[in-house]
mmCIF file of C-alpha atoms in Angstrom:
data_model
loop_
_atom_site.group_PDB
_atom_site.id
_atom_site.type_symbol
_atom_site.label_atom_id
_atom_site.label_comp_id
_atom_site.label_asym_id
_atom_site.label_seq_id
_atom_site.Cartn_x
_atom_site.Cartn_y
_atom_site.Cartn_z
ATOM 1 C CA MET A 1 -29.528 -34.203 -60.275
ATOM 2 C CA GLY A 2 -31.490 -30.997 -59.705
ATOM 3 C CA LEU A 3 -33.107 -32.457 -56.550
ATOM 4 C CA THR A 4 -29.701 -33.361 -55.111
ATOM 5 C CA VAL A 5 -28.414 -29.813 -55.622
ATOM 6 C CA ILE A 6 -31.486 -28.373 -53.916
ATOM 7 C CA GLN A 7 -31.057 -30.738 -50.926
ATOM 8 C CA LYS A 8 -27.395 -29.793 -50.546
ATOM 9 C CA SER A 9 -28.263 -26.093 -50.762
ATOM 10 C CA GLY A 10 -30.909 -26.556 -48.085
ATOM 11 C CA GLU A 11 -28.391 -28.307 -45.793
ATOM 12 C CA ARG A 12 -25.932 -25.433 -46.231
ATOM 13 C CA ILE A 13 -28.612 -22.874 -45.400
ATOM 14 C CA ARG A 14 -29.556 -24.815 -42.273
ATOM 15 C CA LEU A 15 -25.902 -24.980 -41.221
ATOM 16 C CA ILE A 16 -25.435 -21.220 -41.738
ATOM 17 C CA VAL A 17 -28.630 -20.394 -39.832
ATOM 18 C CA GLY A 18 -27.589 -22.726 -37.020
ATOM 19 C CA ALA A 19 -24.155 -21.142 -36.822
ATOM 20 C CA LEU A 20 -25.661 -17.649 -36.702
ATOM 21 C CA PHE A 21 -28.114 -18.724 -34.014
ATOM 22 C CA ALA A 22 -25.293 -20.227 -31.921
ATOM 23 C CA LEU A 23 -23.253 -17.056 -32.359
ATOM 24 C CA LEU A 24 -26.181 -14.978 -31.108
ATOM 25 C CA LEU A 25 -26.438 -17.224 -28.065
ATOM 26 C CA VAL A 26 -22.727 -17.234 -27.359
ATOM 27 C CA SER A 27 -21.962 -13.530 -27.943
ATOM 28 C CA PRO A 28 -23.931 -12.121 -24.976
ATOM 29 C CA THR A 29 -22.353 -14.733 -22.742
ATOM 30 C CA ALA A 30 -18.887 -13.885 -24.046
ATOM 31 C CA MET A 31 -19.580 -10.179 -23.653
ATOM 32 C CA LEU A 32 -20.803 -10.742 -20.102
ATOM 33 C CA ALA A 33 -17.675 -12.757 -19.345
ATOM 34 C CA GLN A 34 -15.475 -9.947 -20.688
ATOM 35 C CA ILE A 35 -17.356 -7.369 -18.623
ATOM 36 C CA THR A 36 -17.060 -9.554 -15.530
ATOM 37 C CA ASP A 37 -13.322 -10.045 -16.137
ATOM 38 C CA ALA A 38 -12.845 -6.283 -16.610
ATOM 39 C CA SER A 39 -14.796 -5.584 -13.421
ATOM 40 C CA ALA A 40 -12.734 -8.138 -11.528
ATOM 41 C CA GLN A 41 -9.530 -6.597 -12.892
ATOM 42 C CA ALA A 42 -10.684 -3.117 -11.853
ATOM 43 C CA ARG A 43 -11.454 -4.384 -8.356
ATOM 44 C CA HIS A 44 -8.074 -6.086 -8.261
ATOM 45 C CA ASN A 45 -6.347 -2.796 -9.141
ATOM 46 C CA MET A 46 -8.043 -0.977 -6.248
ATOM 47 C CA ILE A 47 -5.834 -0.579 -3.189
ATOM 48 C CA PRO A 48 -7.763 -1.850 -0.170
ATOM 49 C CA ALA A 49 -7.474 -0.053 3.134
ATOM 50 C CA SER A 50 -6.521 -1.720 6.390
ATOM 51 C CA PRO A 51 -9.128 -4.435 7.222
ATOM 52 C CA SER A 52 -8.712 -3.867 10.971
ATOM 53 C CA LEU A 53 -10.135 -0.327 10.950
ATOM 54 C CA PRO A 54 -13.878 0.125 11.577
ATOM 55 C CA ILE A 55 -16.180 1.151 8.739
ATOM 56 C CA SER A 56 -17.771 4.582 9.027
ATOM 57 C CA PHE A 57 -20.080 6.985 7.196
ATOM 58 C CA GLY A 58 -18.910 7.838 3.685
ATOM 59 C CA ASP A 59 -16.532 4.885 3.325
ATOM 60 C CA LEU A 60 -16.483 2.932 0.058
ATOM 61 C CA ILE A 61 -16.501 -0.863 0.348
ATOM 62 C CA GLN A 62 -16.270 -3.581 -2.270
ATOM 63 C CA VAL A 63 -18.647 -6.507 -1.625
ATOM 64 C CA ASP A 64 -17.835 -9.757 -3.469
ATOM 65 C CA VAL A 65 -20.264 -12.684 -3.239
ATOM 66 C CA PHE A 66 -18.679 -15.945 -4.353
ATOM 67 C CA ASP A 67 -20.107 -17.297 -7.617
ATOM 68 C CA SER A 68 -22.731 -14.505 -7.694
ATOM 69 C CA PRO A 69 -21.371 -11.499 -9.615
ATOM 70 C CA GLU A 70 -24.870 -10.001 -9.848
ATOM 71 C CA LEU A 71 -24.833 -9.597 -6.039
ATOM 72 C CA SER A 72 -21.326 -8.074 -5.956
ATOM 73 C CA ALA A 73 -20.910 -4.299 -6.033
ATOM 74 C CA SER A 74 -18.990 -1.257 -4.793
ATOM 75 C CA LEU A 75 -21.145 0.354 -2.106
ATOM 76 C CA ARG A 76 -20.920 3.682 -0.273
ATOM 77 C CA VAL A 77 -21.855 3.728 3.418
ATOM 78 C CA SER A 78 -24.818 6.057 4.042
ATOM 79 C CA SER A 79 -25.192 8.610 6.844
ATOM 80 C CA LYS A 80 -27.106 5.910 8.773
ATOM 81 C CA GLY A 81 -24.100 3.592 8.547
ATOM 82 C CA GLU A 82 -25.848 1.280 6.067
ATOM 83 C CA VAL A 83 -25.097 -0.105 2.616
ATOM 84 C CA GLU A 84 -27.850 -0.969 0.150
ATOM 85 C CA LEU A 85 -27.313 -4.426 -1.370
ATOM 86 C CA PRO A 86 -28.389 -5.150 -4.981
ATOM 87 C CA LEU A 87 -30.678 -7.789 -3.461
ATOM 88 C CA GLY A 88 -31.511 -8.113 0.211
ATOM 89 C CA GLY A 89 -32.000 -4.509 1.257
ATOM 90 C CA ALA A 90 -29.941 -2.400 3.658
ATOM 91 C CA VAL A 91 -27.319 -3.784 6.050
ATOM 92 C CA ASN A 92 -25.820 -1.770 8.923
ATOM 93 C CA VAL A 93 -22.015 -1.926 8.800
ATOM 94 C CA GLN A 94 -21.237 1.089 11.016
ATOM 95 C CA GLY A 95 -18.304 0.325 13.325
ATOM 96 C CA LEU A 96 -17.668 -3.137 11.821
ATOM 97 C CA THR A 97 -14.376 -4.354 10.396
ATOM 98 C CA ALA A 98 -14.216 -5.733 6.850
ATOM 99 C CA ALA A 99 -14.528 -9.337 8.068
ATOM 100 C CA GLU A 100 -17.452 -8.498 10.360
ATOM 101 C CA ALA A 101 -19.222 -6.614 7.560
ATOM 102 C CA GLY A 102 -18.804 -9.623 5.258
ATOM 103 C CA ALA A 103 -20.383 -11.888 7.891
ATOM 104 C CA ALA A 104 -23.294 -9.448 8.402
ATOM 105 C CA ILE A 105 -23.995 -9.262 4.648
ATOM 106 C CA ALA A 106 -23.794 -13.059 4.323
ATOM 107 C CA ALA A 107 -26.290 -13.423 7.178
ATOM 108 C CA ARG A 108 -28.695 -10.988 5.470
ATOM 109 C CA LEU A 109 -28.499 -12.857 2.138
ATOM 110 C CA LYS A 110 -29.183 -16.139 3.901
ATOM 111 C CA GLU A 111 -32.004 -14.679 6.003
ATOM 112 C CA ALA A 112 -33.672 -13.211 2.897
ATOM 113 C CA GLY A 113 -33.531 -16.619 1.183
ATOM 114 C CA ILE A 114 -31.407 -15.317 -1.671
ATOM 115 C CA LEU A 115 -28.555 -17.797 -1.127
ATOM 116 C CA LEU A 116 -28.438 -20.939 0.984
ATOM 117 C CA ASP A 117 -24.758 -20.700 1.963
ATOM 118 C CA PRO A 118 -23.333 -17.331 0.876
ATOM 119 C CA HIS A 119 -19.618 -16.620 1.047
ATOM 120 C CA VAL A 120 -18.989 -12.875 1.192
ATOM 121 C CA THR A 121 -15.730 -10.929 1.296
ATOM 122 C CA VAL A 122 -15.508 -7.184 1.923
ATOM 123 C CA LEU A 123 -12.634 -4.857 1.024
ATOM 124 C CA ILE A 124 -12.547 -1.303 2.346
ATOM 125 C CA ILE A 125 -11.525 0.631 -0.751
ATOM 126 C CA GLU A 126 -11.711 4.153 0.620
ATOM 127 C CA TYR A 127 -11.928 5.604 4.109
ATOM 128 C CA GLN A 128 -13.814 8.888 3.965
ATOM 129 C CA SER A 129 -13.703 9.805 7.655
ATOM 130 C CA GLN A 130 -11.039 7.432 8.948
ATOM 131 C CA GLY A 131 -8.165 8.577 6.761
ATOM 132 C CA VAL A 132 -5.299 10.941 7.506
ATOM 133 C CA THR A 133 -5.478 14.558 6.316
ATOM 134 C CA VAL A 134 -2.220 15.880 4.818
ATOM 135 C CA THR A 135 -2.123 19.676 4.472
ATOM 136 C CA GLY A 136 0.440 22.453 4.180
ATOM 137 C CA GLU A 137 3.371 22.522 1.807
ATOM 138 C CA VAL A 138 2.815 19.252 -0.080
ATOM 139 C CA LYS A 139 2.096 18.816 -3.779
ATOM 140 C CA SER A 140 -1.361 17.210 -3.433
ATOM 141 C CA PRO A 141 -3.053 18.045 -0.105
ATOM 142 C CA GLY A 142 -6.030 15.875 0.771
ATOM 143 C CA VAL A 143 -7.399 12.978 2.814
ATOM 144 C CA TYR A 144 -5.578 9.679 2.287
ATOM 145 C CA PRO A 145 -6.557 6.220 3.549
ATOM 146 C CA LEU A 146 -4.519 4.829 6.390
ATOM 147 C CA LEU A 147 -3.261 1.611 4.806
ATOM 148 C CA GLY A 148 -1.814 -0.398 7.656
ATOM 149 C CA ASN A 149 1.043 0.986 9.752
ATOM 150 C CA ARG A 150 2.123 4.131 7.913
ATOM 151 C CA SER A 151 4.734 6.687 8.985
ATOM 152 C CA VAL A 152 4.519 10.458 8.577
ATOM 153 C CA MET A 153 6.886 10.344 5.597
ATOM 154 C CA ASP A 154 4.748 7.598 4.014
ATOM 155 C CA MET A 155 1.650 9.806 4.175
ATOM 156 C CA ILE A 156 3.575 12.803 2.815
ATOM 157 C CA ALA A 157 4.754 10.604 -0.074
ATOM 158 C CA LEU A 158 1.108 9.668 -0.789
ATOM 159 C CA ALA A 159 0.384 13.408 -0.992
ATOM 160 C CA GLY A 160 2.992 13.800 -3.749
ATOM 161 C CA GLY A 161 5.894 14.739 -1.480
ATOM 162 C CA LEU A 162 7.085 18.152 -0.328
ATOM 163 C CA ASN A 163 6.846 21.152 -2.617
ATOM 164 C CA GLU A 164 9.554 23.773 -3.116
ATOM 165 C CA ASN A 165 8.214 25.942 -0.258
ATOM 166 C CA ALA A 166 8.178 23.188 2.362
ATOM 167 C CA GLY A 167 9.791 23.613 5.734
ATOM 168 C CA ARG A 168 11.556 20.978 7.764
ATOM 169 C CA VAL A 169 8.873 20.584 10.434
ATOM 170 C CA ALA A 170 5.578 18.668 10.233
ATOM 171 C CA SER A 171 2.941 18.938 12.957
ATOM 172 C CA VAL A 172 0.696 15.950 13.728
ATOM 173 C CA PHE A 173 -2.692 16.698 15.313
ATOM 174 C CA HIS A 174 -4.911 14.019 16.845
ATOM 175 C CA ARG A 175 -8.652 14.405 16.239
ATOM 176 C CA ASN A 176 -9.858 13.811 19.791
ATOM 177 C CA SER A 177 -6.889 15.284 21.616
ATOM 178 C CA ASN A 178 -5.091 18.578 22.076
ATOM 179 C CA ASP A 179 -1.765 16.797 21.739
ATOM 180 C CA VAL A 180 0.413 18.136 18.906
ATOM 181 C CA ARG A 181 3.611 16.362 17.918
ATOM 182 C CA GLN A 182 6.401 18.089 15.975
ATOM 183 C CA ILE A 183 8.325 15.909 13.517
ATOM 184 C CA ARG A 184 11.629 16.930 11.950
ATOM 185 C CA LEU A 185 11.657 16.066 8.243
ATOM 186 C CA ASN A 186 15.175 15.036 7.271
ATOM 187 C CA VAL A 187 14.604 14.797 3.530
ATOM 188 C CA SER A 188 18.263 14.531 2.547
ATOM 189 C CA VAL A 189 19.875 12.075 4.972
ATOM 190 C CA GLN A 190 17.938 9.757 7.280
ATOM 191 C CA THR A 191 19.498 8.955 10.653
ATOM 192 C CA PRO A 192 18.437 6.277 13.167
ATOM 193 C CA GLU A 193 17.152 9.080 15.412
ATOM 194 C CA SER A 194 15.033 10.670 12.669
ATOM 195 C CA ILE A 195 13.636 7.283 11.614
ATOM 196 C CA ALA A 196 12.655 6.476 15.202
ATOM 197 C CA ASP A 197 11.084 9.914 15.617
ATOM 198 C CA ASN A 198 9.122 9.503 12.384
ATOM 199 C CA ASN A 199 7.855 5.972 13.016
ATOM 200 C CA PHE A 200 5.219 6.604 15.666
ATOM 201 C CA GLU A 201 1.677 5.281 15.292
ATOM 202 C CA LEU A 202 -0.709 7.334 13.182
ATOM 203 C CA LEU A 203 -4.402 7.051 14.024
ATOM 204 C CA PRO A 204 -7.504 7.448 11.843
ATOM 205 C CA GLY A 205 -8.550 11.083 11.772
ATOM 206 C CA ASP A 206 -5.039 12.486 12.347
ATOM 207 C CA THR A 207 -3.915 15.618 10.500
ATOM 208 C CA ILE A 208 -0.368 16.170 9.219
ATOM 209 C CA SER A 209 0.512 19.798 8.474
ATOM 210 C CA VAL A 210 3.839 20.556 6.750
ATOM 211 C CA SER A 211 5.269 23.976 7.599
ATOM 212 C CA ARG A 212 6.364 26.584 5.078
ATOM 213 C CA SER A 213 9.945 27.722 4.651
ATOM 214 C CA GLY A 214 10.866 31.202 5.789
ATOM 215 C CA VAL A 215 11.513 34.098 3.386
ATOM 216 C CA ILE A 216 14.332 36.655 3.697
ATOM 217 C CA TYR A 217 14.153 39.873 1.640
ATOM 218 C CA VAL A 218 17.315 41.616 0.425
ATOM 219 C CA LEU A 219 16.672 45.022 -1.141
ATOM 220 C CA GLY A 220 18.635 48.065 -2.249
ATOM 221 C CA ASP A 221 21.944 48.335 -4.049
ATOM 222 C CA VAL A 222 22.648 44.630 -4.520
ATOM 223 C CA GLY A 223 23.171 42.439 -7.576
ATOM 224 C CA ARG A 224 19.784 40.657 -7.462
ATOM 225 C CA PRO A 225 17.310 42.137 -4.988
ATOM 226 C CA GLY A 226 14.281 40.038 -4.004
ATOM 227 C CA GLY A 227 12.901 37.460 -1.603
ATOM 228 C CA PHE A 228 14.836 34.256 -0.905
ATOM 229 C CA LEU A 229 13.408 31.078 0.573
ATOM 230 C CA VAL A 230 15.165 29.688 3.612
ATOM 231 C CA GLU A 231 15.102 26.084 2.429
ATOM 232 C CA HIS A 232 13.516 23.755 4.985
ATOM 233 C CA ASN A 233 13.745 26.489 7.662
ATOM 234 C CA ASP A 234 17.533 26.507 7.867
ATOM 235 C CA ARG A 235 18.634 29.816 9.409
ATOM 236 C CA LEU A 236 20.523 32.189 7.121
ATOM 237 C CA THR A 237 23.172 34.590 8.298
ATOM 238 C CA LEU A 238 23.574 38.172 7.133
ATOM 239 C CA LEU A 239 26.422 37.382 4.742
ATOM 240 C CA GLN A 240 24.693 34.263 3.363
ATOM 241 C CA ALA A 241 21.610 36.318 2.485
ATOM 242 C CA LEU A 242 23.841 38.917 0.840
ATOM 243 C CA ALA A 243 25.540 36.187 -1.179
ATOM 244 C CA LEU A 244 22.138 34.916 -2.421
ATOM 245 C CA ALA A 245 21.471 38.459 -3.642
ATOM 246 C CA GLN A 246 24.777 38.276 -5.616
ATOM 247 C CA GLY A 247 26.552 40.641 -3.240
ATOM 248 C CA ALA A 248 26.544 44.404 -2.845
ATOM 249 C CA ASN A 249 27.269 46.678 -5.791
ATOM 250 C CA GLN A 250 30.297 48.974 -5.978
ATOM 251 C CA THR A 251 28.123 51.964 -5.091
ATOM 252 C CA ALA A 252 26.566 50.386 -1.965
ATOM 253 C CA SER A 253 26.790 52.066 1.413
ATOM 254 C CA PHE A 254 28.003 49.355 3.787
ATOM 255 C CA GLY A 255 27.802 51.569 6.838
ATOM 256 C CA GLY A 256 24.182 52.569 6.181
ATOM 257 C CA THR A 257 22.751 49.034 5.941
ATOM 258 C CA GLN A 258 19.429 48.535 7.734
ATOM 259 C CA LEU A 259 17.801 45.370 9.105
ATOM 260 C CA MET A 260 14.014 45.493 9.577
ATOM 261 C CA ARG A 261 12.438 42.752 11.690
ATOM 262 C CA LYS A 262 8.778 42.153 12.525
ATOM 263 C CA THR A 263 8.073 41.547 16.229
ATOM 264 C CA GLU A 264 5.009 41.378 18.445
ATOM 265 C CA ASN A 265 5.435 45.072 19.200
ATOM 266 C CA GLY A 266 5.696 46.072 15.531
ATOM 267 C CA ARG A 267 8.526 46.306 13.046
ATOM 268 C CA LEU A 268 11.915 47.231 14.484
ATOM 269 C CA GLN A 269 14.826 48.711 12.534
ATOM 270 C CA TYR A 270 18.507 48.089 13.268
ATOM 271 C CA GLY A 271 21.571 49.822 11.828
ATOM 272 C CA LEU A 272 24.387 47.560 10.594
ATOM 273 C CA ASP A 273 27.887 48.061 9.275
ATOM 274 C CA LEU A 274 28.533 45.434 6.607
ATOM 275 C CA LYS A 275 32.187 46.450 6.355
ATOM 276 C CA LYS A 276 32.801 45.434 9.972
ATOM 277 C CA VAL A 277 30.894 42.184 9.451
ATOM 278 C CA LEU A 278 33.023 41.380 6.391
ATOM 279 C CA LYS A 279 36.197 42.070 8.388
ATOM 280 C CA GLY A 280 34.987 39.906 11.279
ATOM 281 C CA GLU A 281 34.827 42.868 13.645
ATOM 282 C CA SER A 282 31.036 42.464 14.101
ATOM 283 C CA PRO A 283 29.050 39.213 14.422
ATOM 284 C CA ASP A 284 27.391 37.678 11.357
ATOM 285 C CA LEU A 285 23.797 37.843 12.619
ATOM 286 C CA LEU A 286 21.244 35.091 12.068
ATOM 287 C CA LEU A 287 18.221 36.297 10.089
ATOM 288 C CA ALA A 288 14.657 35.272 10.881
ATOM 289 C CA ASP A 289 11.643 34.606 8.676
ATOM 290 C CA GLY A 290 10.320 37.871 7.249
ATOM 291 C CA ASP A 291 13.486 39.920 7.864
ATOM 292 C CA ILE A 292 14.238 42.708 5.377
ATOM 293 C CA LEU A 293 17.865 43.619 4.708
ATOM 294 C CA TYR A 294 18.251 46.982 2.974
ATOM 295 C CA VAL A 295 21.579 48.078 1.498
ATOM 296 C CA PRO A 296 21.351 51.754 0.447
ATOM 297 C CA VAL A 297 23.201 53.534 -2.315
ATOM 298 C CA SER A 298 26.244 55.649 -1.411
ATOM 299 C CA TYR A 299 25.893 58.785 -3.546
ATOM 300 C CA LYS A 300 29.451 59.726 -2.649
ATOM 301 C CA LYS A 301 30.634 56.510 -4.304
ATOM 302 C CA VAL A 302 28.346 57.182 -7.262
ATOM 303 C CA TYR A 303 29.841 60.620 -7.847
ATOM 304 C CA SER A 304 33.385 59.337 -7.359
ATOM 305 C CA LEU A 305 32.781 56.498 -9.797
ATOM 306 C CA ARG A 306 31.310 58.819 -12.416
ATOM 307 C CA ALA A 307 34.218 61.260 -11.994
ATOM 308 C CA LEU A 308 36.673 58.372 -12.426
ATOM 309 C CA GLU A 309 34.857 57.190 -15.546
ATOM 310 C CA ALA A 310 34.934 60.731 -16.959
ATOM 311 C CA MET A 311 38.668 61.007 -16.282
ATOM 312 C CA ILE A 312 39.319 57.687 -17.964
ATOM 313 C CA SER A 313 37.221 58.755 -20.949
ATOM 314 C CA VAL A 314 39.118 62.066 -21.303
ATOM 315 C CA GLY A 315 42.492 60.365 -20.913
ATOM 316 C CA THR A 316 41.608 57.759 -23.549
ATOM 317 C CA GLY A 317 40.484 60.483 -25.965
ATOM 318 C CA VAL A 318 43.769 62.429 -25.524
ATOM 319 C CA ALA A 319 45.777 59.270 -26.085
ATOM 320 C CA ILE A 320 43.880 58.521 -29.300
ATOM 321 C CA TYR A 321 44.317 62.128 -30.485
ATOM 322 C CA SER A 322 48.092 62.016 -29.892
ATOM 323 C CA LEU A 323 48.383 58.832 -31.914
ATOM 324 C CA HIS A 324 46.668 60.476 -34.897
ATOM 325 C CA PRO A 325 48.154 64.036 -35.352
#
């Protein structure tokens, strides 16, 4: 009886030890599979750039060797135009497309005797020198990869869109040319003309610069003096700028209004009569970026207003006194 119990206990111990040993063997494999799956998922989430563009210095490429994850890696192209493989040494990929780079890496692996028949795919994850630079009044200026056939508005959207100071004009500069193209940014309503104007071919190395809106300054005896953005470079008139400043106060001198404008020959000063503009007897002038509109105080109106207030105060006091003899 005692011998039977000991034999059964020994069998249980052997089973437990065997299970633990199997778990130790399986766990690293399972962990490696999880890591491989996570790496594959991360590579899947990367947005590849256009495979037709040539690879250049600084670009980041993803090399995947079929059925050989230990040979797959994300590689940065060196200043010599080479990538260093995990096994097989350096391969020159300068000027090659993604498909051509995959063939060159496969040839190197086969030549080095690492694989008999390697199947290699290459994705260009990031173009360092072949992207499009987006600068100016956008939310996130920077260099963005040219993913296929992108329009100017597409690249601006990649840069986070226009900020609150953006103008309505974007300039496109080509790297190897003095040609500059001006694009009108119709952010509110797209027309067939604006879509056609926007959909021209962007090239690697192009720069898109979004202009800044103009600023008009209204100072003096107005409701809210300050600087006002001319949204998307729309021209403001004299009366529109005055309206943004919540109009002139009761004590303002309409006839003494001054307009200061910066020119190539210095700042010029013009006298204006707002009363005539309000009556339509003088033109409502268009203001330019940087113009300063100054509405002075009429001290005659100030004194008259204070005298009127004093008279009203005295009259009110007499009326109250007469009601309470």
